[in-house]
Amino acid sequence: MQEITRDTLISRAKELLASGEVDRVYGWKRGEFCYDVTPALFTDAESLEKDFEWGDFCGANLSKYLVEETRKSEGKILVFMKPCDTYSFNQLLTEHRFDREKVYVIGTPCAGMLDPKRIRDHAESFTSVVSDENGVTVSTLFDGDVKLDRSEVMPDRCLNCKSKKHVAYDELFGEDGGTIASGRFDEVEKIEKMTPDERFEFWRGELSRCIRCNACRDVCPACTCEKCVFDNPNSGVENKAAENSFEEQMFHIIRAFHVAGRCTDCGECSRVCPQQIPLHLLNRKFIKDIDGFYGEYQAGAEVGSRAPLVDYTTEDIEPSDAVKGGDENA
Amino acid sequence: MRKITLDRLDEFFAAVAGKLKLYIPVDTAGGAQFQQWRAGAKMSDALNTTRSAKDFFFPQTENLMEFKTEGKKIEIIDVRRENEDFAIFGVRACDVRSFDVLDRAFLSEPADTYYQNRREHGVIFSLACSKPAETCFCGTFGIDPANPKGDIVCYKTDDAIYMEAKTEKGANLMDSVSDIVAEDEGGDGESAVNAQKEIISERMKKLPLASLSTDKFGGDKTAKFFDDPAWKSLSESCLGCGTCTFVCPTCQCYDIKDFNAGNGIKRFRCWDSCMYSEFTKMSAGQPRLTQLERFRQRFMHKLVYYPANNDGMFSCVGCGRCLSKCPIQMNIVKVMKNLGEGGENNG
Ligand code: SF4
Ligand code: SF4
Ligand code: SF4
Ligand code: SF4
């Protein structure tokens, strides 16, 4: 099988640009260091060759950018997507957030991303990271090279990857994978087993670090309202007006509820949080409950699927039973 | 110069905490954060805190005043309580400089008395950086992490912390705990500190951003950079989240709001961000309609507008927080490198 490399992606992007099939490319751009990769738009071969990046630090999910970008012209955009990104892509299509015809998706294989925050826990002041099947070698400025297992420096979302399958693409690089029985609900179960007081303390402690930067909301592919209630000065809960910790908690409760049933568990919220608050655990609690109450449902697995929370069947759980379940293990 | 061996550090902290409220950096699940010292608290070894030390003087939310109304009468209630002395231990050179930047904004006439009050009551123990990070570029702004400013300057070696009071405030505090930390007369202090300064200077030269220069920026450069084509590609993927402004030690924008608290009105001040779409919105409209304009504001303020009003002083201190915290890894270094290079897609 042909090995997929950065060059494979660049040469295909150049072909598609040259043929006029697409007129711009959403990808990842190299930065100052090995890890500071930025989502970026490319329009010519030269800049692709110079700046396009594909590797361990291309974690940013590009699907949400398509909402704005597709509005800008009639031309088609090439976008590269990891398996998890394609679920967000489908969910956005389900919600009619952009025109599928304006996008050309190339699915790219993924061995799991690396997390600079976790690398820093093992290697301070690092300048380069080389990874292969034997692990990860991190070069530091003052402590020489540090050798690590890939699993030590992968983010939680990749360690608990739910699927290596691309659920949307026009073209696929590499062999497609399948869904994975991951341990993604293990942490949720631990929290469910806490007493209500312990659980309250756990979340109070985690959320007390929140600085209300809204990065978790702004990066979220399920958060695409034209005007968020937390940006509306007339709502009384506008972002800047955090009068007390209750307001902080409100923000998180509303955010989590609003994405319930639509969150694909892409993990972007936890990736971007500057305070390392495990937001994905809130989302996963909802996913787990929905699975339990209505049967397994994966947001974004298919375009146009009706999420249990916005659907009605006569088999639906009675609210009183759902609440009972909540008493036992919510 | 005074010396405390690390095995007695707790004793020292206890002594200081006996005089005033003491905050030290401790490790949390969200990285190092300043917390009030309590017996047994362990000082973090991290280079710097996630949130900067500006919180102590310019908190994210504060209640400025309250109003009570009765018929046509309105009573104004001053709710200020910040009259207690406090000390912050372990502030890095970049963050110490950030206080100078904030002072110029908040203490120039008419002075912001809320900020002023806290500045007067705060004592700063700065700490030299023995291991700078790859994201550090304080040197670009003439800051020397081997010689931080502050009321008491500290150097931490493998077995001790050496301290030297630099201001009257610092000297008074150190005198008050001299039974715990005596003067290190004829001790190894000077040579240990000099050796460390040397190591720091050598390490600073090795930093990847060591050669970043401010030469092309300054107060007279508005026309040069305002319409630079690079703003488009630099800002294009910005989420407008404001993370960079909230972790930045020098970002100083705020919003003031009144809330109906039932039986009266509370007036709050909260951090705001030039990256937000509601920022600068006025009854006449919103002057910065696009994220490009908002993004440009943040960096022009650091590199051009602030120096224009403050004798050429830049309002970035090179702490590197925006480099490690931006969700899309866009930051002031990329801006500095790309502006003025005559292209949309440079570097
Ligand atoms: S990204 Fe983190 S700190 Fe920012 S608002 Fe979300 S939870 Fe709070
Ligand atoms: S530059 Fe980065 S941190 Fe700042 S608002 Fe934009 S995306 Fe957020
Ligand atoms: S702009 Fe960035 S590097 Fe400069 S002081 Fe602010 S957070 Fe630090
Ligand atoms: S920027 Fe300079 S002063 Fe700040 S932490 Fe890094 S080395 Fe220390």
XYZ file of C-alpha atoms and ligand atoms in Angstrom:
709
model
C 0.000 0.000 0.000
C 1.207 3.464 -0.814
C 2.401 5.391 2.211
C 0.468 8.575 2.861
C 2.711 11.532 3.593
C 2.527 15.289 3.621
C 3.672 15.200 -0.015
C 0.784 12.948 -1.001
C -1.658 15.535 0.303
C 0.156 18.481 -1.230
C 0.418 16.963 -4.699
C -3.266 16.018 -4.740
C -4.197 19.512 -3.538
C -2.097 21.029 -6.300
C -3.784 18.799 -8.905
C -7.237 19.778 -7.735
C -6.301 23.463 -7.730
C -4.716 23.220 -11.176
C -7.695 21.428 -12.697
C -10.042 24.036 -11.284
C -12.030 21.418 -9.374
C -11.410 23.510 -6.242
C -10.233 27.095 -5.850
C -9.005 26.959 -2.263
C -7.780 24.470 0.278
C -8.470 24.438 4.012
C -5.582 22.750 5.745
C -3.030 23.221 8.485
C -0.139 25.647 8.357
C 3.311 25.298 9.882
C 4.331 27.659 12.631
C 7.387 28.594 14.626
C 7.758 25.270 16.373
C 6.900 21.703 15.483
C 3.551 21.892 17.269
C 2.009 25.315 16.673
C 0.025 24.400 13.603
C -2.723 26.825 12.541
C -5.811 26.100 10.435
C -5.283 28.047 7.220
C -6.531 28.642 3.731
C -4.239 27.955 0.789
C -4.866 29.151 -2.736
C -1.694 28.343 -4.626
C 0.906 25.636 -5.077
C 3.748 27.707 -3.751
C 2.230 28.369 -0.351
C 1.154 24.728 -0.058
C 4.697 23.556 -0.616
C 6.106 26.071 1.767
C 3.653 26.021 4.651
C 1.222 23.116 4.474
C 1.556 20.777 7.422
C 0.274 17.287 8.057
C 1.303 15.301 11.067
C 1.053 14.707 14.783
C -0.097 18.211 15.639
C -2.864 18.721 13.070
C -5.535 18.143 15.688
C -7.694 21.152 14.833
C -11.024 20.048 13.353
C -11.566 22.103 10.208
C -15.239 21.333 9.634
C -16.643 24.395 11.398
C -14.639 26.777 9.217
C -16.673 25.561 6.257
C -19.778 27.345 7.562
C -18.190 30.752 6.925
C -15.896 29.817 4.114
C -18.554 28.298 1.847
C -20.517 31.550 2.053
C -17.674 33.543 0.592
C -17.866 32.335 -3.005
C -19.354 29.825 -5.404
C -16.049 27.992 -5.738
C -15.325 24.633 -4.185
C -13.081 24.136 -1.158
C -10.827 21.158 -0.634
C -10.636 20.120 2.989
C -8.659 17.347 4.649
C -10.336 15.399 7.411
C -9.386 12.898 10.046
C -12.013 10.272 10.856
C -13.393 12.171 13.890
C -13.654 15.389 11.856
C -15.999 13.726 9.370
C -18.618 13.165 12.093
C -18.695 16.899 12.784
C -18.890 17.503 9.055
C -21.975 15.292 8.768
C -23.593 16.823 11.810
C -23.175 20.292 10.304
C -24.748 19.019 7.086
C -27.625 17.521 9.046
C -28.208 20.971 10.482
C -27.985 22.555 7.007
C -25.078 24.743 7.984
C -23.398 24.681 4.568
C -23.751 23.428 1.043
C -22.197 19.967 0.544
C -21.665 20.728 -3.139
C -19.157 23.426 -2.277
C -16.789 21.096 -0.483
C -14.413 18.389 -1.659
C -13.416 16.168 1.250
C -10.303 14.047 1.339
C -10.281 11.621 4.241
C -6.847 11.165 5.766
C -5.698 8.316 7.996
C -5.005 8.986 11.669
C -2.806 7.258 14.226
C -3.868 9.628 16.972
C -2.583 13.128 17.521
C -0.031 14.300 20.087
C -0.807 16.775 22.838
C 1.784 19.518 23.459
C 0.444 19.927 27.006
C 1.172 16.281 27.783
C 4.592 16.494 26.134
C 5.418 19.439 28.408
C 4.611 17.298 31.441
C 7.555 15.083 30.480
C 9.848 17.428 28.580
C 10.196 21.133 29.355
C 11.253 23.628 26.688
C 10.930 21.198 23.808
C 11.824 22.110 20.270
C 11.223 19.070 18.119
C 9.248 15.847 18.201
C 9.941 12.824 16.052
C 7.502 9.941 16.194
C 7.595 6.491 14.632
C 6.359 3.011 15.488
C 8.881 2.827 18.344
C 7.557 5.859 20.130
C 8.168 9.544 20.408
C 11.510 11.304 20.779
C 11.307 14.815 22.115
C 14.313 17.135 21.861
C 14.553 19.734 24.563
C 16.641 22.865 24.843
C 18.262 22.069 28.149
C 17.672 18.419 29.037
C 18.680 16.567 25.878
C 16.344 14.041 24.241
C 13.442 12.433 26.065
C 11.966 9.157 24.804
C 8.294 8.543 25.444
C 5.567 6.074 24.582
C 3.052 7.477 22.167
C 0.272 6.709 24.633
C 1.919 8.947 27.237
C 1.548 12.018 25.084
C -1.682 11.402 23.200
C -4.710 13.456 24.239
C -7.598 11.693 25.945
C -9.779 11.946 22.863
C -7.268 9.975 20.785
C -6.554 7.433 23.501
C -10.299 6.807 23.543
C -10.892 7.171 19.820
C -14.392 5.994 18.961
C -13.869 5.427 15.250
C -11.221 5.216 12.562
C -13.945 5.227 9.957
C -14.518 8.232 7.708
C -18.245 8.815 7.518
C -17.940 11.424 4.769
C -15.482 11.865 1.928
C -15.140 12.352 -1.795
C -11.802 10.667 -1.844
C -10.022 8.573 0.729
C -6.309 8.247 1.401
C -5.278 4.943 2.936
C -7.480 2.094 4.113
C -10.600 3.015 6.036
C -10.975 1.731 9.590
C -14.010 0.871 11.661
C -15.648 2.009 14.844
C -13.790 1.108 18.014
C -15.089 -0.109 21.358
C -13.161 2.487 23.321
C -13.089 3.147 27.031
C -14.539 6.594 26.536
C -17.262 6.153 29.151
C -14.952 4.796 31.881
C -14.338 8.204 33.417
C -18.032 9.044 33.223
C -18.831 5.863 35.116
C -16.375 6.823 37.822
C -18.128 10.143 38.258
C -21.539 8.455 38.270
C -20.400 6.325 41.177
C -19.611 9.361 43.303
C -22.109 10.572 45.891
C -24.011 13.697 44.816
C -21.871 15.773 47.169
C -18.628 14.363 45.825
C -19.829 14.896 42.310
C -20.800 18.475 43.027
C -17.393 19.097 44.556
C -15.645 17.485 41.597
C -17.371 19.760 39.103
C -17.213 22.806 41.325
C -13.433 22.320 41.531
C -12.975 21.787 37.815
C -15.237 24.648 36.775
C -13.741 27.036 39.319
C -10.738 27.332 37.007
C -12.835 28.516 34.080
C -11.871 31.963 32.810
C -14.914 32.225 30.517
C -12.781 32.787 27.476
C -15.413 30.884 25.501
C -12.799 28.994 23.519
C -14.689 25.744 24.153
C -17.804 27.227 22.596
C -16.055 29.013 19.761
C -14.201 25.942 18.590
C -17.186 23.588 18.912
C -18.610 22.426 15.570
C -21.995 22.001 17.256
C -21.972 25.652 18.392
C -22.846 27.509 15.218
C -25.648 29.813 16.299
C -25.416 33.128 14.479
C -25.738 34.879 17.819
C -24.962 32.994 20.984
C -27.082 33.844 24.019
C -23.824 34.484 25.882
C -22.888 37.189 23.376
C -26.187 38.957 23.593
C -26.106 42.012 25.857
C -29.875 41.770 26.274
C -29.822 38.198 27.524
C -28.617 39.098 31.001
C -26.068 36.266 30.843
C -23.625 37.876 28.465
C -20.126 36.448 28.581
C -18.398 39.224 30.450
C -20.906 39.555 33.226
C -19.794 36.714 35.456
C -21.038 38.003 38.755
C -20.499 34.805 40.724
C -19.584 31.167 40.400
C -23.203 30.229 39.782
C -23.074 32.149 36.534
C -19.974 30.223 35.516
C -21.731 26.965 36.176
C -24.771 28.187 34.258
C -22.628 28.709 31.216
C -21.369 25.164 31.360
C -24.752 23.631 31.994
C -26.282 25.527 29.094
C -23.392 24.752 26.793
C -23.526 21.043 27.571
C -27.316 20.858 27.233
C -27.309 22.766 23.994
C -24.941 20.317 22.331
C -26.621 17.232 23.822
C -27.554 14.826 21.047
C -25.572 16.902 18.546
C -22.109 16.618 20.064
C -20.115 14.057 18.085
C -17.507 13.753 20.863
C -14.769 15.220 18.678
C -13.007 16.485 21.800
C -12.152 19.958 20.522
C -13.545 21.668 23.643
C -11.149 19.876 25.948
C -8.271 20.324 23.533
C -8.553 24.111 23.511
C -9.422 24.833 27.141
C -6.528 26.865 28.546
C -7.438 25.620 32.011
C -7.585 21.937 31.065
C -11.156 21.512 32.234
C -12.420 18.054 31.129
C -15.467 19.344 29.264
C -15.704 16.156 27.227
C -16.846 14.356 30.378
C -20.009 16.468 30.495
C -20.700 15.764 26.834
C -20.025 12.056 27.242
C -22.429 11.837 30.158
C -25.165 13.047 27.827
C -24.106 10.651 25.094
C -24.062 7.760 27.532
C -27.499 8.621 28.890
C -28.974 9.018 25.424
C -27.505 5.644 24.444
C -28.980 4.117 27.579
C -32.421 5.655 27.281
C -33.010 5.514 23.540
C -30.559 2.990 22.144
C -27.142 3.740 20.723
C -26.942 6.907 18.740
C -23.849 8.527 17.263
C -24.316 12.116 16.161
C -22.872 12.691 12.707
C -22.694 9.013 11.752
C -25.233 9.662 8.994
C -26.401 12.871 7.395
C -30.040 13.571 8.172
C -30.422 11.167 11.073
C -32.963 12.257 13.651
C -31.424 12.613 17.063
C -33.452 10.921 19.833
C -33.900 14.217 21.659
C -35.702 15.768 18.698
C -37.578 12.662 17.688
C -40.594 10.897 19.120
C -41.437 7.236 19.080
C -43.979 5.389 21.157
C -41.142 3.308 22.603
C -39.499 6.401 24.131
C -38.679 6.177 27.782
C -41.209 7.867 30.066
C -39.831 11.035 31.659
C -40.564 9.600 35.096
C -38.424 6.544 34.338
C -35.632 8.690 33.005
C -35.658 10.744 36.185
C -35.632 7.578 38.244
C -32.552 6.494 36.344
C -31.161 9.898 37.212
C -31.697 9.342 40.916
C -29.758 6.136 40.822
C -26.843 7.090 38.712
C -27.087 10.596 37.311
C 21.160 39.000 50.654
C 19.263 36.457 52.712
C 19.109 32.714 52.333
C 16.563 30.071 53.198
C 17.334 26.425 52.546
C 14.557 24.616 50.701
C 13.904 22.265 53.603
C 12.910 25.337 55.626
C 10.854 26.964 52.896
C 7.601 26.074 54.624
C 8.775 27.819 57.775
C 9.562 30.900 55.748
C 6.174 30.885 54.044
C 4.489 30.418 57.408
C 6.375 33.395 58.810
C 5.425 35.632 55.885
C 1.837 34.398 55.976
C 1.824 35.386 59.634
C 2.346 38.996 58.568
C 0.123 39.282 55.525
C -1.820 37.182 53.025
C 0.656 35.179 50.981
C 0.047 33.709 47.535
C 2.340 31.157 45.921
C 2.127 29.218 42.638
C 0.859 25.670 43.167
C 0.238 22.897 40.674
C -3.387 22.216 39.734
C -5.073 20.171 37.028
C -5.024 23.367 34.969
C -1.298 24.017 35.346
C 0.313 26.262 37.944
C -1.947 28.872 39.552
C -1.425 31.364 42.362
C -3.221 30.272 45.514
C -3.234 31.505 49.052
C -0.561 29.703 51.045
C -1.762 27.157 53.586
C 0.407 24.891 55.754
C 1.656 22.047 53.570
C 1.073 23.812 50.240
C 3.855 22.907 47.838
C 5.292 25.546 45.575
C 5.058 24.662 41.896
C 8.239 24.152 39.913
C 6.538 25.258 36.718
C 8.121 28.140 34.853
C 4.990 30.254 34.952
C 1.329 30.277 35.933
C -1.542 29.699 33.495
C -3.235 32.933 34.499
C -0.921 35.839 34.984
C -0.345 37.795 38.182
C -2.377 40.729 36.853
C -5.405 39.138 38.541
C -4.162 40.446 41.887
C -4.399 44.064 40.833
C -6.963 43.923 38.078
C -9.299 41.026 38.922
C -11.503 39.442 36.274
C -14.674 40.603 38.034
C -15.047 43.130 40.795
C -17.920 44.854 42.473
C -17.171 48.564 42.161
C -20.076 50.000 44.099
C -23.693 49.537 44.963
C -26.679 51.838 44.851
C -29.777 51.778 46.956
C -32.798 53.735 45.888
C -35.637 54.911 48.032
C -38.177 56.995 46.220
C -36.143 59.678 44.513
C -33.194 59.231 46.861
C -30.172 57.318 45.710
C -27.517 56.138 48.115
C -24.057 55.219 46.827
C -22.334 52.467 48.783
C -18.583 52.064 48.570
C -17.903 48.332 48.794
C -14.116 48.441 48.625
C -12.361 46.132 51.000
C -8.914 45.857 49.445
C -7.026 47.425 52.277
C -5.196 44.343 53.498
C -1.539 43.847 52.694
C -0.662 40.806 50.627
C 2.413 39.269 49.043
C 2.840 37.261 45.848
C 5.767 34.881 45.747
C 7.375 33.674 42.535
C 6.438 36.331 39.986
C 8.592 36.022 36.870
C 10.444 38.954 35.299
C 7.972 39.205 32.412
C 5.004 39.466 34.747
C 6.790 42.012 36.929
C 7.210 44.154 33.823
C 3.522 43.721 33.079
C 2.776 45.703 36.245
C 4.668 48.653 34.725
C 2.511 48.354 31.634
C -0.682 48.231 33.682
C 0.492 51.068 35.956
C 0.785 53.400 33.005
C -2.779 52.630 32.023
C -4.396 52.618 35.455
C -2.295 55.065 37.465
C -2.012 57.926 35.012
C -4.361 60.766 35.973
C -7.116 60.275 36.896
C -5.791 57.215 38.715
C -7.968 54.144 39.045
C -8.227 53.990 42.815
C -9.292 50.352 42.899
C -6.142 49.308 41.095
C -4.008 51.802 42.991
C -5.205 50.491 46.327
C -4.173 46.946 45.452
C -0.812 48.016 44.055
C -0.039 49.871 47.263
C -0.881 46.855 49.378
C 0.891 44.218 47.285
C 4.462 43.077 47.908
C 6.125 41.250 45.029
C 8.673 38.498 45.450
C 10.046 38.009 41.959
C 11.865 34.834 40.983
C 14.600 34.488 38.368
C 13.893 31.935 35.613
C 16.468 29.193 35.661
C 14.796 27.290 32.849
C 13.041 29.495 30.283
C 10.634 27.846 27.849
C 10.849 27.706 24.077
C 7.940 30.178 23.965
C 9.718 32.838 26.065
C 10.848 36.043 24.370
C 11.038 38.570 27.198
C 14.507 39.487 25.927
C 12.878 41.010 22.850
C 11.435 43.679 25.146
C 14.626 44.238 27.103
C 13.516 42.160 30.086
C 16.230 40.158 31.805
C 14.935 37.059 33.595
C 18.251 36.814 35.437
C 17.619 40.222 37.004
C 13.903 40.597 37.585
C 12.488 43.727 39.177
C 10.203 43.476 42.206
C 10.174 44.331 45.895
C 12.220 41.274 46.787
C 14.217 39.465 44.123
C 14.704 35.713 44.578
C 16.974 33.095 43.079
C 16.221 29.430 43.546
C 19.046 26.907 43.409
C 18.941 23.159 44.021
C 18.971 23.583 47.771
C 18.114 27.155 48.690
C 16.403 30.392 47.822
C 18.432 33.591 47.982
C 16.533 36.825 48.422
C 17.369 40.454 48.207
C 15.014 43.297 49.084
C 15.042 46.056 46.472
C 12.426 48.457 47.822
C 11.496 49.818 51.188
C 8.325 47.764 51.191
C 10.368 44.654 50.522
C 12.994 45.496 53.142
C 10.350 46.055 55.811
C 8.733 42.713 55.133
C 12.067 40.889 55.163
C 13.078 42.605 58.412
C 9.865 41.440 59.995
C 10.748 37.793 59.327
C 14.491 38.074 59.955
C 14.373 35.522 62.752
C 13.547 32.938 60.084
C 15.690 34.248 57.214
C 18.835 35.852 58.487
C 21.274 37.899 56.430
C 23.630 35.544 54.639
C 26.749 37.348 55.819
C 29.929 35.946 54.367
C 27.925 33.065 52.971
C 27.829 31.536 49.522
C 24.971 33.815 48.415
C 26.740 36.056 45.995
C 28.634 33.331 44.187
C 25.552 31.086 43.994
C 23.453 33.905 42.552
C 26.136 34.942 40.085
C 26.541 31.381 38.907
C 22.833 31.184 38.329
C 22.702 34.461 36.460
C 25.351 33.117 34.156
C 23.408 29.937 33.445
C 20.271 31.956 32.711
C 22.106 34.250 30.310
C 23.548 31.288 28.452
C 20.142 29.649 28.227
C 18.475 32.817 26.996
C 20.838 32.819 24.009
C 19.682 29.351 23.043
C 15.990 30.200 22.915
C 14.434 29.825 19.459
C 12.926 33.324 19.663
C 16.126 34.951 20.946
C 16.618 36.961 17.773
C 13.060 38.308 17.505
C 13.293 42.071 17.253
C 10.937 45.008 17.776
C 12.911 47.198 15.378
C 10.185 47.597 12.799
C 7.514 48.490 15.392
C 6.882 51.566 17.499
C 4.490 54.415 18.111
C 4.878 56.003 14.680
C 4.027 52.894 12.667
C 0.245 53.061 12.390
C 0.286 53.997 8.707
C 2.911 51.385 7.958
C 1.017 48.410 9.353
C -2.656 49.306 9.465
C -3.434 48.079 5.956
C -0.805 45.380 5.777
C -2.042 42.513 3.581
C -0.764 39.978 6.118
C -3.628 40.756 8.547
C -5.960 38.753 6.339
C -4.146 35.440 6.547
C -3.063 36.006 10.134
C -6.614 36.584 11.355
C -8.493 34.264 9.029
C -8.846 31.297 11.363
C -9.077 33.287 14.604
C -12.047 32.106 16.634
C -12.473 35.413 18.435
C -12.467 33.503 21.690
C -10.395 36.002 23.624
C -8.270 33.357 25.340
C -5.157 35.292 24.333
C -6.448 38.451 25.984
C -7.512 36.724 29.197
C -4.206 34.956 29.779
C -2.183 38.005 28.720
C -0.594 39.838 31.660
C -0.894 43.211 29.938
C -4.343 43.128 28.340
C -6.327 45.714 30.223
C -9.746 46.177 28.616
C -12.814 46.040 30.764
C -16.528 46.576 30.708
C -18.676 48.133 33.420
C -22.225 46.968 33.965
C -25.015 47.647 36.404
C -27.145 44.787 37.655
C -30.460 44.915 39.328
C -29.854 42.980 42.537
C -33.477 43.115 43.705
C -33.284 45.766 46.393
C -30.609 47.837 44.747
C -28.100 48.044 41.980
C -24.672 46.496 41.808
C -22.031 47.951 39.556
C -19.515 45.430 38.271
C -16.343 45.699 36.308
C -15.336 42.647 34.242
C -12.530 41.921 31.864
C -13.495 42.449 28.276
C -11.669 41.551 25.097
C -11.018 43.433 21.883
C -11.440 40.037 20.212
C -15.163 39.976 21.064
C -17.799 41.101 18.621
C -19.598 43.118 21.313
C -16.496 45.035 22.309
C -16.583 48.753 21.444
C -20.203 48.403 20.390
C -21.906 51.720 20.942
C -25.295 53.155 20.281
C -23.834 54.537 17.090
C -22.847 51.060 15.958
C -19.836 48.814 15.959
C -16.677 50.361 14.563
C -14.841 47.039 14.219
C -17.142 44.865 12.216
C -14.866 42.024 11.214
C -12.608 39.667 13.107
C -9.734 41.018 11.039
C -10.267 44.471 12.554
C -10.614 43.092 16.059
C -7.567 40.885 15.684
C -5.555 43.797 14.296
C -6.531 45.934 17.276
C -5.012 43.536 19.782
C -1.635 43.461 18.109
C -1.509 47.083 16.994
C -2.221 48.023 20.587
C 0.731 46.005 21.858
C 3.185 47.073 19.180
C 2.116 50.523 17.986
C -0.662 52.332 19.882
C 0.582 51.647 23.400
C 4.152 52.722 22.607
C 2.743 55.830 20.918
C 1.211 56.897 24.234
C 3.874 55.552 26.583
C 7.283 56.795 25.530
C 7.896 53.928 23.163
C 7.269 51.179 25.710
C 5.719 48.075 24.132
C 2.825 46.423 25.905
C 3.871 42.843 25.270
C 6.284 41.358 27.787
C 7.119 38.191 25.867
C 5.675 35.809 28.451
C 4.618 33.365 25.740
C 1.175 32.633 27.198
C -0.635 33.462 23.983
C 1.779 31.130 22.186
C 0.872 28.136 24.257
C -2.828 28.831 24.883
C -4.382 29.984 21.601
C -6.677 27.225 20.294
C -5.468 27.811 16.745
C -1.871 28.571 17.648
C -1.932 32.096 16.326
C 0.040 34.602 18.360
C 2.012 37.802 18.580
C 5.240 36.209 17.371
C 3.654 35.136 14.098
C 2.203 38.620 13.779
C 5.561 40.285 14.379
C 7.291 38.048 11.876
C 4.715 38.422 9.110
C 3.854 42.093 9.234
C 5.732 44.317 6.870
C 6.977 41.397 4.814
C 4.793 42.393 1.891
C 2.610 39.374 1.414
C -0.488 37.532 2.443
C 1.198 34.200 2.739
C 4.557 34.943 4.154
C 6.256 32.505 6.519
S -12.329 26.971 27.181
Fe -12.096 26.399 29.346
S -11.643 28.325 30.407
Fe -12.469 28.877 28.380
S -14.709 29.127 28.730
Fe -14.377 27.001 28.095
S -14.156 25.853 30.006
Fe -13.870 28.024 30.505
S -5.856 34.770 18.458
Fe -6.284 32.716 19.242
S -6.716 32.986 21.434
Fe -6.867 35.003 20.463
S -9.059 35.225 19.959
Fe -8.043 34.384 18.125
S -8.272 32.156 18.339
Fe -8.704 33.035 20.364
S 0.838 39.357 23.895
Fe 1.247 37.184 24.386
S 3.449 37.078 24.815
Fe 2.852 39.247 24.867
S 2.453 39.656 27.029
Fe 0.490 39.097 26.087
S 0.280 36.877 26.382
Fe 2.430 37.420 26.788
S 9.365 35.221 29.309
Fe 11.329 35.589 30.337
S 10.771 36.281 32.371
Fe 8.945 35.331 31.493
S 9.000 33.223 32.166
Fe 10.042 33.275 30.196
S 12.221 33.578 30.682
Fe 11.034 34.067 32.500
